[in-house]
Tab-separated table of C-alpha atoms in Angstrom:
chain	number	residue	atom	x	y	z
A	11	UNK	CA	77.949	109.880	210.233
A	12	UNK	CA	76.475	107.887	207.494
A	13	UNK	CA	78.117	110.188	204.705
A	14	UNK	CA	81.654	109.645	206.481
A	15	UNK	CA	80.854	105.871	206.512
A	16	UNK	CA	80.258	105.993	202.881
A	17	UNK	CA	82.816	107.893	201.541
A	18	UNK	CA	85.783	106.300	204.265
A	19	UNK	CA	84.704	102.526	203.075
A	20	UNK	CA	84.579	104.138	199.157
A	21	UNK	CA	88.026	105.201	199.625
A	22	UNK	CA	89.147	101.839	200.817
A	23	UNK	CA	87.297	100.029	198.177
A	24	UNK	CA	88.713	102.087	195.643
A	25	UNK	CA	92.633	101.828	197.126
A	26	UNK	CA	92.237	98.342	197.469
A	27	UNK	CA	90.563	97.857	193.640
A	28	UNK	CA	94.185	99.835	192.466
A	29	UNK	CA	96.403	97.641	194.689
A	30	UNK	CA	94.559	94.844	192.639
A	31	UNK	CA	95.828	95.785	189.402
A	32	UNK	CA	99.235	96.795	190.442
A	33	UNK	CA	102.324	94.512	190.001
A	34	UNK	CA	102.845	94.092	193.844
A	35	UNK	CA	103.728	90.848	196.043
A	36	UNK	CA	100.669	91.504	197.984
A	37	UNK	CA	97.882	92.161	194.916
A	38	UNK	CA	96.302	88.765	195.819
A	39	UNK	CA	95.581	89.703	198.886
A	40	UNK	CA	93.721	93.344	198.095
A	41	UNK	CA	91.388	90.538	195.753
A	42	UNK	CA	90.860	89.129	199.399
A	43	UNK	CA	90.101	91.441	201.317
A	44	UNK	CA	87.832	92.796	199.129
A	45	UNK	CA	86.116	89.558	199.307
A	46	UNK	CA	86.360	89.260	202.806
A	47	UNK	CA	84.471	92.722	203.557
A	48	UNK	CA	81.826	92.432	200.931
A	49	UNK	CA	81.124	89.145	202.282
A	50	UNK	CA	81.107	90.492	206.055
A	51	UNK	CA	80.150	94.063	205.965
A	52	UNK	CA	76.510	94.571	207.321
A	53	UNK	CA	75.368	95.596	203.404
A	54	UNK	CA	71.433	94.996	203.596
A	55	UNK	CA	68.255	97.428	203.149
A	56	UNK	CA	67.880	99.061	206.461
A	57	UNK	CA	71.937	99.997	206.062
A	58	UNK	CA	71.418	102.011	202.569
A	59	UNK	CA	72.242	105.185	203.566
A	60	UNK	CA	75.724	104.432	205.202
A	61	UNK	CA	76.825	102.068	201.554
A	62	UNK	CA	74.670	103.661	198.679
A	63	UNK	CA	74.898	107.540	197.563
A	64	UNK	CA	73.330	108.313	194.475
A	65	UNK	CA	72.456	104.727	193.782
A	66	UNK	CA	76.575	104.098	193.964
A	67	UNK	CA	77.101	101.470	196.675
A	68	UNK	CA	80.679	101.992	198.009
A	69	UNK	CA	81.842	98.662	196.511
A	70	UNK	CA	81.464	99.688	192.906
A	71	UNK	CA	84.672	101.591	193.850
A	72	UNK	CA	87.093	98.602	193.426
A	73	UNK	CA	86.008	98.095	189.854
A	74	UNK	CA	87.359	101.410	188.867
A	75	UNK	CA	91.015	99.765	188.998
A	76	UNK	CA	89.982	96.682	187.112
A	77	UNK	CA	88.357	98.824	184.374
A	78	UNK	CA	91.410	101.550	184.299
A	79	UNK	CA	93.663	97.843	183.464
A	80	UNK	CA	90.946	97.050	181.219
A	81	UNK	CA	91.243	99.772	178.781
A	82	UNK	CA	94.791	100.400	178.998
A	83	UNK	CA	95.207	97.300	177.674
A	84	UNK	CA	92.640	97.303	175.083
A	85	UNK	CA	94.281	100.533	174.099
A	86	UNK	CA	98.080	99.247	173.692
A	87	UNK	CA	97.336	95.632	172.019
A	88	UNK	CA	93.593	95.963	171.418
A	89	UNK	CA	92.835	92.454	171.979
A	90	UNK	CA	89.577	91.733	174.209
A	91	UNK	CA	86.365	89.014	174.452
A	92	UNK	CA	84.708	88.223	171.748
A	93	UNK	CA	81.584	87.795	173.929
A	94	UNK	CA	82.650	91.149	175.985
A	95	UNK	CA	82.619	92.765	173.052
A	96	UNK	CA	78.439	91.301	171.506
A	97	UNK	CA	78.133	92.275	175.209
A	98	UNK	CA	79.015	95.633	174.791
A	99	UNK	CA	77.497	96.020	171.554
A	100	UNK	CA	73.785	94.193	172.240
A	101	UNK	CA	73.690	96.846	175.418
A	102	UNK	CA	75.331	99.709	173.617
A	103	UNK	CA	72.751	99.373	170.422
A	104	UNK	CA	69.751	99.284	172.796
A	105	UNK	CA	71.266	102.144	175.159
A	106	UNK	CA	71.930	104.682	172.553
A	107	UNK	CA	68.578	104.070	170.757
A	108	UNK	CA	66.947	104.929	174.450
A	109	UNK	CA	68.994	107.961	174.653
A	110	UNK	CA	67.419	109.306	171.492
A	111	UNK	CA	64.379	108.348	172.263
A	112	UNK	CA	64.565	109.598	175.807
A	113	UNK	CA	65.797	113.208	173.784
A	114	UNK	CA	63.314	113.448	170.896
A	115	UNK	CA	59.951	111.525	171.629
A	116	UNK	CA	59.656	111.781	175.895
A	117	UNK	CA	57.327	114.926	176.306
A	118	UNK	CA	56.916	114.340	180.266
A	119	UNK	CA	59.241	115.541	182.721
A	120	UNK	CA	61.211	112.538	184.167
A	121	UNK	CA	64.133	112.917	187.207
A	122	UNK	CA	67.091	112.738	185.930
A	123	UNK	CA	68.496	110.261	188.366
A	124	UNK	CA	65.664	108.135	187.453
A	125	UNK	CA	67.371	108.155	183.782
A	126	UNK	CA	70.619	107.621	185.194
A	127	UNK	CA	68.870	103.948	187.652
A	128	UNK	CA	67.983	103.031	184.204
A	129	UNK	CA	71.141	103.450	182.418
A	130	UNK	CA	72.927	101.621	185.172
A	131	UNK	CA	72.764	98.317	184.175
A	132	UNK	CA	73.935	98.964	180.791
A	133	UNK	CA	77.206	99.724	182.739
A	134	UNK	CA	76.749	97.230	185.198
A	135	UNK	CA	76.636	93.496	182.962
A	136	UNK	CA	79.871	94.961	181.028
A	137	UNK	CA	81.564	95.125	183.771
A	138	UNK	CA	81.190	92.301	185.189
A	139	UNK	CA	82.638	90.894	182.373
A	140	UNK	CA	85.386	93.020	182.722
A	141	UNK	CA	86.124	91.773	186.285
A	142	UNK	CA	86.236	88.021	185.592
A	143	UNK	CA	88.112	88.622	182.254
A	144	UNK	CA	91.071	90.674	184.361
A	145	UNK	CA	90.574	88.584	187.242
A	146	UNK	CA	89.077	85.013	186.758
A	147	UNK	CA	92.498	82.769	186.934
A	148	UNK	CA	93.505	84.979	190.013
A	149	UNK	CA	90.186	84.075	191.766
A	150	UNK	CA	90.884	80.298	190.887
A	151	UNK	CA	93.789	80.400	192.939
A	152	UNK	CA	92.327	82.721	196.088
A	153	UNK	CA	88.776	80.645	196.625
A	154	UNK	CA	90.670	77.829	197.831
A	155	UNK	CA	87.929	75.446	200.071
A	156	UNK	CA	89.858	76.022	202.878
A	157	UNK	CA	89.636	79.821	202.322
A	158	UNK	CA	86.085	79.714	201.677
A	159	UNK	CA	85.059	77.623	204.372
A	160	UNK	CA	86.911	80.269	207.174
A	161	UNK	CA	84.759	82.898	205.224
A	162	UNK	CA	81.072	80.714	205.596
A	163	UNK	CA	82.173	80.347	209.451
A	164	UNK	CA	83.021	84.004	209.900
A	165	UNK	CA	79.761	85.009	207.850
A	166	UNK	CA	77.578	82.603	210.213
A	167	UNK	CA	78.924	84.243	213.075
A	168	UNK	CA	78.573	87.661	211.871
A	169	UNK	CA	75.004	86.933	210.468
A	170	UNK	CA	74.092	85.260	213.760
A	171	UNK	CA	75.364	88.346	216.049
A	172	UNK	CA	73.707	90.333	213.710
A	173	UNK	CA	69.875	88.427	213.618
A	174	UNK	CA	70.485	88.705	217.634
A	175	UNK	CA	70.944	92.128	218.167
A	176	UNK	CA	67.991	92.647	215.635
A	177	UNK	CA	65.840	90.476	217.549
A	178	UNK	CA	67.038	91.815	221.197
A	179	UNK	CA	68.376	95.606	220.432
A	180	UNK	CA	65.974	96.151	217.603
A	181	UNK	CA	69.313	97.563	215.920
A	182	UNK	CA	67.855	97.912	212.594
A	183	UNK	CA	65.619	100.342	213.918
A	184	UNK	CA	68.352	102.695	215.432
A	185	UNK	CA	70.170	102.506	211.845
A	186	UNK	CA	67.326	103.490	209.808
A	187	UNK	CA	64.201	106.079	210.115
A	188	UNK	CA	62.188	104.107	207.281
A	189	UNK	CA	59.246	102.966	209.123
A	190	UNK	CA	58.798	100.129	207.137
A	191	UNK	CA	61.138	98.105	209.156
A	192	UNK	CA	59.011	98.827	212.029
A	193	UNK	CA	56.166	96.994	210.701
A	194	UNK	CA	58.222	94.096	208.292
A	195	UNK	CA	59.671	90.505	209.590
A	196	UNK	CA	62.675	90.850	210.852
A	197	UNK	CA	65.229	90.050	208.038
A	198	UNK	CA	68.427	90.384	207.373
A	199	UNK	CA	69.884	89.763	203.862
A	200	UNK	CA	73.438	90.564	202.753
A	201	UNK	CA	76.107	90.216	199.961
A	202	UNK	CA	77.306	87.536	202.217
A	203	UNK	CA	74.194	85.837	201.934
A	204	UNK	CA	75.112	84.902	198.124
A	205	UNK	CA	78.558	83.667	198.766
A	206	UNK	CA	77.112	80.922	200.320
A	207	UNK	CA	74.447	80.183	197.703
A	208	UNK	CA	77.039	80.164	194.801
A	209	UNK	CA	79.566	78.248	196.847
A	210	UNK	CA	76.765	75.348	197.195
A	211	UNK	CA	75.741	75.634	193.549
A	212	UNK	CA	78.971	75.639	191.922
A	213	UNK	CA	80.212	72.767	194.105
A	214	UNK	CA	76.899	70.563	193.029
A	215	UNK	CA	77.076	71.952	189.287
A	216	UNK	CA	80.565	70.499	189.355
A	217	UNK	CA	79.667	67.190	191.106
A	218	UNK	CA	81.981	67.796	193.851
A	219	UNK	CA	80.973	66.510	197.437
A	220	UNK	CA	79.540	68.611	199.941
A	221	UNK	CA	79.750	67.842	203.899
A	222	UNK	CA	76.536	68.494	206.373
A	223	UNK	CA	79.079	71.170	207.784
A	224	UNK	CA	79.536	72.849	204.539
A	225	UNK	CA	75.608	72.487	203.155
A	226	UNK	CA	74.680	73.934	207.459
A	227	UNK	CA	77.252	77.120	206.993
A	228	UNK	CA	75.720	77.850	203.024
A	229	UNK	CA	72.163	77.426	204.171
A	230	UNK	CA	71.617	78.744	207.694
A	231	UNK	CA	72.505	82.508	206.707
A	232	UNK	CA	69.238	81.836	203.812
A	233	UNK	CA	67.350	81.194	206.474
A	234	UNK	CA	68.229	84.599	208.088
A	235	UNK	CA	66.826	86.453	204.755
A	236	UNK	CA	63.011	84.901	204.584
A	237	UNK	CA	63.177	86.101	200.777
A	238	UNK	CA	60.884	83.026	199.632
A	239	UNK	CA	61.741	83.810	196.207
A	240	UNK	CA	65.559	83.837	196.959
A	241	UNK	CA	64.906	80.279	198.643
A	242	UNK	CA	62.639	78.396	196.920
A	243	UNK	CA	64.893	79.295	193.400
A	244	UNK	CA	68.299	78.079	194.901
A	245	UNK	CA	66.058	74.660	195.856
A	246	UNK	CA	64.516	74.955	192.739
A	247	UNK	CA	67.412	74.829	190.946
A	248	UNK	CA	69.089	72.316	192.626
A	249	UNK	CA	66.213	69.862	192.821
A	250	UNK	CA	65.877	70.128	188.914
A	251	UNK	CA	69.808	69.733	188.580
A	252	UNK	CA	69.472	66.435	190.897
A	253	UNK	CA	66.385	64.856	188.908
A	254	UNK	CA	67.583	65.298	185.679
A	255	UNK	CA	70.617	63.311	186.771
A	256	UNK	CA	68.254	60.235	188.700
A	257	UNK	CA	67.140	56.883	187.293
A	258	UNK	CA	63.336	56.393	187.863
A	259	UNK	CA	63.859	54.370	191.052
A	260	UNK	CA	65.948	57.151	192.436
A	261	UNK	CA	63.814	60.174	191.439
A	262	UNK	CA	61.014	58.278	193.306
A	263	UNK	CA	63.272	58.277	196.430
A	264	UNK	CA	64.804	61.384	195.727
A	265	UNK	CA	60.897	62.672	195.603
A	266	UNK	CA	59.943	61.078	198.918
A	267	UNK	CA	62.854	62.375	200.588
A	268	UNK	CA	62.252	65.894	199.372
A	269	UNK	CA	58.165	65.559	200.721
A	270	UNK	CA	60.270	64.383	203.941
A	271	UNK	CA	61.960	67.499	204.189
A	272	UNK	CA	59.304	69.497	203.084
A	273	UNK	CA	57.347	68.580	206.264
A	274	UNK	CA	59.885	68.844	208.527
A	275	UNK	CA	60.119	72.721	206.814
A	276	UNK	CA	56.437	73.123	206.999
A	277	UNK	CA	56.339	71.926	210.912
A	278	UNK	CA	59.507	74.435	211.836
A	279	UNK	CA	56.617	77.078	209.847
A	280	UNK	CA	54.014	76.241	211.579
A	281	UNK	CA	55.678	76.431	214.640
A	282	UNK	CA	57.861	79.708	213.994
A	283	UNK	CA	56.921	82.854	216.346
A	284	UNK	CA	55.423	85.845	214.548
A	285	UNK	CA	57.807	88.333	213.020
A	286	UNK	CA	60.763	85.710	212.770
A	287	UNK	CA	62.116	84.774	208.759
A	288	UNK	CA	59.908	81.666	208.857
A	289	UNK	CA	56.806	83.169	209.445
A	290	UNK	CA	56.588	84.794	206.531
A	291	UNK	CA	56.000	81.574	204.954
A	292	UNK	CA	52.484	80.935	206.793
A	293	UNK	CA	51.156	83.262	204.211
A	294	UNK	CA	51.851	80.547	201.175
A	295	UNK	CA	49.484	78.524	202.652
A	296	UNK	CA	46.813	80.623	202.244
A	297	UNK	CA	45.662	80.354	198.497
A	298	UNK	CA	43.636	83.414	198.998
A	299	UNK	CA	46.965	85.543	199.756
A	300	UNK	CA	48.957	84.188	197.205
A	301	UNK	CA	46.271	85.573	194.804
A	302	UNK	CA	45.879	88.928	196.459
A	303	UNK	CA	49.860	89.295	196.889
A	304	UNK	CA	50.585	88.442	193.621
A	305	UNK	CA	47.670	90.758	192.254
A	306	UNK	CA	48.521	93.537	194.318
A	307	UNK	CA	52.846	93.164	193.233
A	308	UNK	CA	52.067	93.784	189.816
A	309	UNK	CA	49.115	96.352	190.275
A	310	UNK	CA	51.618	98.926	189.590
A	311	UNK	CA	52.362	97.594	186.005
A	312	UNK	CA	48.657	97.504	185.184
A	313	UNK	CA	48.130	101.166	185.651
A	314	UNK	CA	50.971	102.355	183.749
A	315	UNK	CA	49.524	100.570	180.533
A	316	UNK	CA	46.655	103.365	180.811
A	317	UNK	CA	49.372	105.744	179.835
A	318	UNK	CA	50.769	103.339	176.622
A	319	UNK	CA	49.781	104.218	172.922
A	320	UNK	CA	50.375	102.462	169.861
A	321	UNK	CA	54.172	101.730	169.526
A	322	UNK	CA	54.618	102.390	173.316
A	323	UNK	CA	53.426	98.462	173.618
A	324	UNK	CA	56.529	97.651	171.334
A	325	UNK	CA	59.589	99.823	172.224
A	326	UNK	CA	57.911	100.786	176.103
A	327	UNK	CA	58.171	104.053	177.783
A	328	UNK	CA	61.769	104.481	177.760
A	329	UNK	CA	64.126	105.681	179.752
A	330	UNK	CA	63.442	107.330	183.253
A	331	UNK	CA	60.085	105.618	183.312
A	332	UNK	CA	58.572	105.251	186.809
A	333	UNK	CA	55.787	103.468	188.725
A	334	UNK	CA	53.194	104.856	191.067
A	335	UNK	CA	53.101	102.827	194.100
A	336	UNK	CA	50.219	103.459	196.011
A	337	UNK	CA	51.398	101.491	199.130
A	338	UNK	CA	55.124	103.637	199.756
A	339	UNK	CA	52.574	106.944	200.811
A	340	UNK	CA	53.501	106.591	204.567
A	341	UNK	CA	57.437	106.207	203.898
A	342	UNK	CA	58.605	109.717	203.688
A	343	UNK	CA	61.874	109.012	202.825
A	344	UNK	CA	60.676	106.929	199.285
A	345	UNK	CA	59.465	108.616	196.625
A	346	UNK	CA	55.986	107.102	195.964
A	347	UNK	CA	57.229	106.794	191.609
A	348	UNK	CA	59.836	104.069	191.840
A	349	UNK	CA	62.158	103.054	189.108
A	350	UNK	CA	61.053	99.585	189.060
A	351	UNK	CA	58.527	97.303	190.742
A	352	UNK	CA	58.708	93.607	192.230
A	353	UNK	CA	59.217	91.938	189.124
A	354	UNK	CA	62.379	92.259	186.514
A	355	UNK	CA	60.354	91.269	183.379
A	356	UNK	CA	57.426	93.494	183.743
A	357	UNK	CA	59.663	96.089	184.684
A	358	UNK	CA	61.890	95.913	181.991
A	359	UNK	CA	58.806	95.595	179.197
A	360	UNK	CA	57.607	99.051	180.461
A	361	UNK	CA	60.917	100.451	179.864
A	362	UNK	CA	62.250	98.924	176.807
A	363	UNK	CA	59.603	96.909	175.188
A	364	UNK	CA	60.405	93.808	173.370
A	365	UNK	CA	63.813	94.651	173.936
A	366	UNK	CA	64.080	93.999	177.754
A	367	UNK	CA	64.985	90.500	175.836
A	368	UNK	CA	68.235	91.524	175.513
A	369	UNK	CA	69.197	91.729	179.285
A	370	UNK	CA	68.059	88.397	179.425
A	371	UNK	CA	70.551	87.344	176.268
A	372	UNK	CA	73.731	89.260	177.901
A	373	UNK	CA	73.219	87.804	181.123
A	374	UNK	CA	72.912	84.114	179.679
A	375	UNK	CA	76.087	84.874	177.402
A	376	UNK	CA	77.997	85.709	180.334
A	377	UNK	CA	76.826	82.986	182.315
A	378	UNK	CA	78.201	80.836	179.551
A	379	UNK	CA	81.581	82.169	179.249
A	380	UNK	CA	82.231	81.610	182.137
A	381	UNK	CA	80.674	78.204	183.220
A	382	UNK	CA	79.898	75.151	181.415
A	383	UNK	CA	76.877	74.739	179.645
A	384	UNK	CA	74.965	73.180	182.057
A	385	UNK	CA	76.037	75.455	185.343
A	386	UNK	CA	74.665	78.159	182.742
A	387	UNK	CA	71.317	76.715	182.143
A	388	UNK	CA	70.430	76.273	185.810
A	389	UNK	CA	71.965	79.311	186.638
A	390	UNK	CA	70.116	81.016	183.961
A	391	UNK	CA	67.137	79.313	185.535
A	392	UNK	CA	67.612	80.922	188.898
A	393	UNK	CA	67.887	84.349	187.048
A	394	UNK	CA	64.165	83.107	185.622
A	395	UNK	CA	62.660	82.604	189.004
A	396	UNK	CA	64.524	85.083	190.456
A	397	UNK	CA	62.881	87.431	188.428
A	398	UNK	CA	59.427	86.958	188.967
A	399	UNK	CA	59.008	89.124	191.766
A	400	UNK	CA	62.552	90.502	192.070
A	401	UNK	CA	63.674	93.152	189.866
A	402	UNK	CA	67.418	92.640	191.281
A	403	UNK	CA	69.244	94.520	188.216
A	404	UNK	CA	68.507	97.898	189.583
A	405	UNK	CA	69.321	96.489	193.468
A	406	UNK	CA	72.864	97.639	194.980
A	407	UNK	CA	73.670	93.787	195.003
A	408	UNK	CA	73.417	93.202	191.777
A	409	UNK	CA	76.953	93.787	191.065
A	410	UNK	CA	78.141	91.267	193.723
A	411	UNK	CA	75.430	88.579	192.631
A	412	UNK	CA	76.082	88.742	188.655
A	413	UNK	CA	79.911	88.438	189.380
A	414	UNK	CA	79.228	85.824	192.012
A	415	UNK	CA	77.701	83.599	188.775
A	416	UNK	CA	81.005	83.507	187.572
A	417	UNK	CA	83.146	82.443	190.291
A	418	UNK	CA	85.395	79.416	190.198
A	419	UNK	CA	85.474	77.765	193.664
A	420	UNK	CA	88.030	75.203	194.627
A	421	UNK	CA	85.905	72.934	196.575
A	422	UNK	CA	87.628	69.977	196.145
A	423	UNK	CA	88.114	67.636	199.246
A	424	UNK	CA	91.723	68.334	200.280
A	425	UNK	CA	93.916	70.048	201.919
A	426	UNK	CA	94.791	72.694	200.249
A	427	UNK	CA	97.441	75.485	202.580
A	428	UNK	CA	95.731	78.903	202.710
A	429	UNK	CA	95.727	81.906	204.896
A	430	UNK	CA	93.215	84.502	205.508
């Protein structure tokens, strides 16, 4: 069932991705519905095996159209980015260096599709660059407020339903044999859950007004995740963005409000039963656990530096480099090496060395081509925080999220006419 899931919603993906790219009447709205069902489709952990084969989550599919445009142009007037193209050739330097050092110095036996996790972000950050370069006016036009505000209602409800069958049905459980999930907080994080995030950011970023309806529909589904990390970097973020713009008197009140709602969090904590999103945030009272959790995250990293020698601490392991991770023993279905652990930089510095920097530098130059300077820093910010126990550039959402960076609401206050 799972493999007919995967390759019936890859096939759709993939039709509507062409229908994109095509000179139709109705091209604009294959760009929505693709929105529409990454935004809505139950895409989360415990659902892996019915989206991602071969670490290729079925949505990748609709970028084959918009790269098949891509080069065909670049092939008839050979005109593209100039930022596409230090883009391509940053990643491109750094990848083919890898390769040859993955060929001629790696003694060890490494999996293959570990090499391949590795090489796909190189792919990846390109094209997403790609997508807003073919698509970016287009998406101007579709992300109308009132379209996105249909989508944040329909995402609620779907996100609610979902939470509630979770909580009643325990149907996470029946769509996954990880036990894992039988012992973790409930949770339930999608691609949807990042619509709403950028939605709020961009419209603050751009200094457009928000309504307690809008900031409820962006916010709840967060809630719904319980990734602290995830949370506390959007507030982060936006706190920063808010003080840097305040006169003395009003950071003071802008402080004591933010203790205000701080409490009220920290009561609705306090208060929250066992197992639900917010309990998970007990723990970050405890000094004690932060230490241990943090200590025990990166424990990983510190025992693969037994294995480094002399220019290994400058260029890393390489390609197809793995972690032991003592604590994945009783999941049968995870192999106990994994690609990466739960934190991009430390990850990437095992890999690639001092060169995991230039990730870091692609992602920033794309967040600057396409968003102001400012948007860019904070957003480049979030990426920072993000980071430190999130190695999201070898997650199936990473994709959705780095394109997500780049996309230009409309969420000005007015009517606009739009249809779903």
């Amino acid at each position: 069932m799972d493999q007919l899931i995967y390759l019936s919603f890859s096939a759709i993906y993939l039709l509507l991705g062409i229908v994109t790219v095509l000179n139709l009447s109705f091209k604009d709205t294959a760009l929505k519905v693709f929105i529409i069902l990454t935004v809505l489709l139950p895409i989360t952990k415990f659902t892996t095996t019915f989206h991602t084969q071969l670490q290729v989550s079925f949505y990748y599919f609709y970028f084959v159209g918009i790269a098949i445009l891509f080069f065909a142009k670049v092939a008839s007037n050979r005109r593209f980015s100039i930022n596409l193209l230090t883009c391509c050739i940053l990643l491109g330097v750094v990848l083919i260096g890898y390769i040859f050092h993955y060929i001629f110095l790696v003694e060890e036996s490494r999996k293959f599709t570990n090499v391949l996790k590795d090489i796909k972000p190189f792919i990846l950050i390109p094209l997403g660059f790609i997508f807003m370069d073919q698509l970016g006016s287009r998406l101007e036009k579709i992300l109308t407020k009132v379209f996105c505000l249909k989508l944040l209602w329909a995402n609620l409800a779907v996100t609610g339903i979902m939470f509630y069958l979770m909580v009643t049905k325990s149907i996470h459980l029946k769509l996954t044999d990880d036990p894992y999930y039988k012992f973790e907080e409930l949770r339930y994080e999608t691609l949807g859950s990042y619509f709403g995030i950028f939605y709020l950011t961009f419209a603050i970023f751009n200094r457009r007004k928000l309504s307690f309806i809008e900031l409820g529909l962006c916010l709840a589904p967060l809630l719904f995740t319980g990734n602290r990390t995830l949370i506390f970097s959007v507030l982060i973020i936006i706190s920063l963005y808010y003080i840097l713009r305040l006169s003395f008197a009003k950071i003071i009140a802008f402080i004591v409000s933010a203790i205000s709602l701080l409490s009220v969090f920290g009561y609705l904590v306090m208060k929250s039963e066992e197992g639900s999103p917010l309990s998970r945030f007990k723990l970050l009272l405890d000094p004690d656990y932060i230490q241990y959790a943090l200590l025990n995250r990166f424990s990983p990293f510190v025992s693969s530096l037994k294995s480094f020698e002399g220019l290994d601490y400058f260029i890393g392991k390489g390609l197809g480099f793995s972690f032991f991770i003592p604590w994945f023993h009783y999941r049968d279905n995870i192999d106990i090496y994994n690609i990466y652990i739960d934190n991009l930089y430390l990850t990437l510095y095992a890999k690639f060395g001092i060169f995991f920097m230039v990730f870091f530098i692609v992602m920033f130059l794309f967040l600057k081509t396409y968003n102001n300077l400012g948007s860019a820093i904070f957003y480049f910010a979030f990426i920072l925080i993000l980071s430190i126990t999130n190695a999201f550039i070898y997650q199936y959402n990473f994709l959705w999220i780095f394109i997500l960076f780049a996309f230009p609401f409309n969420t000005k206050n007015r009517l606009t006419e739009d249809k779903m």
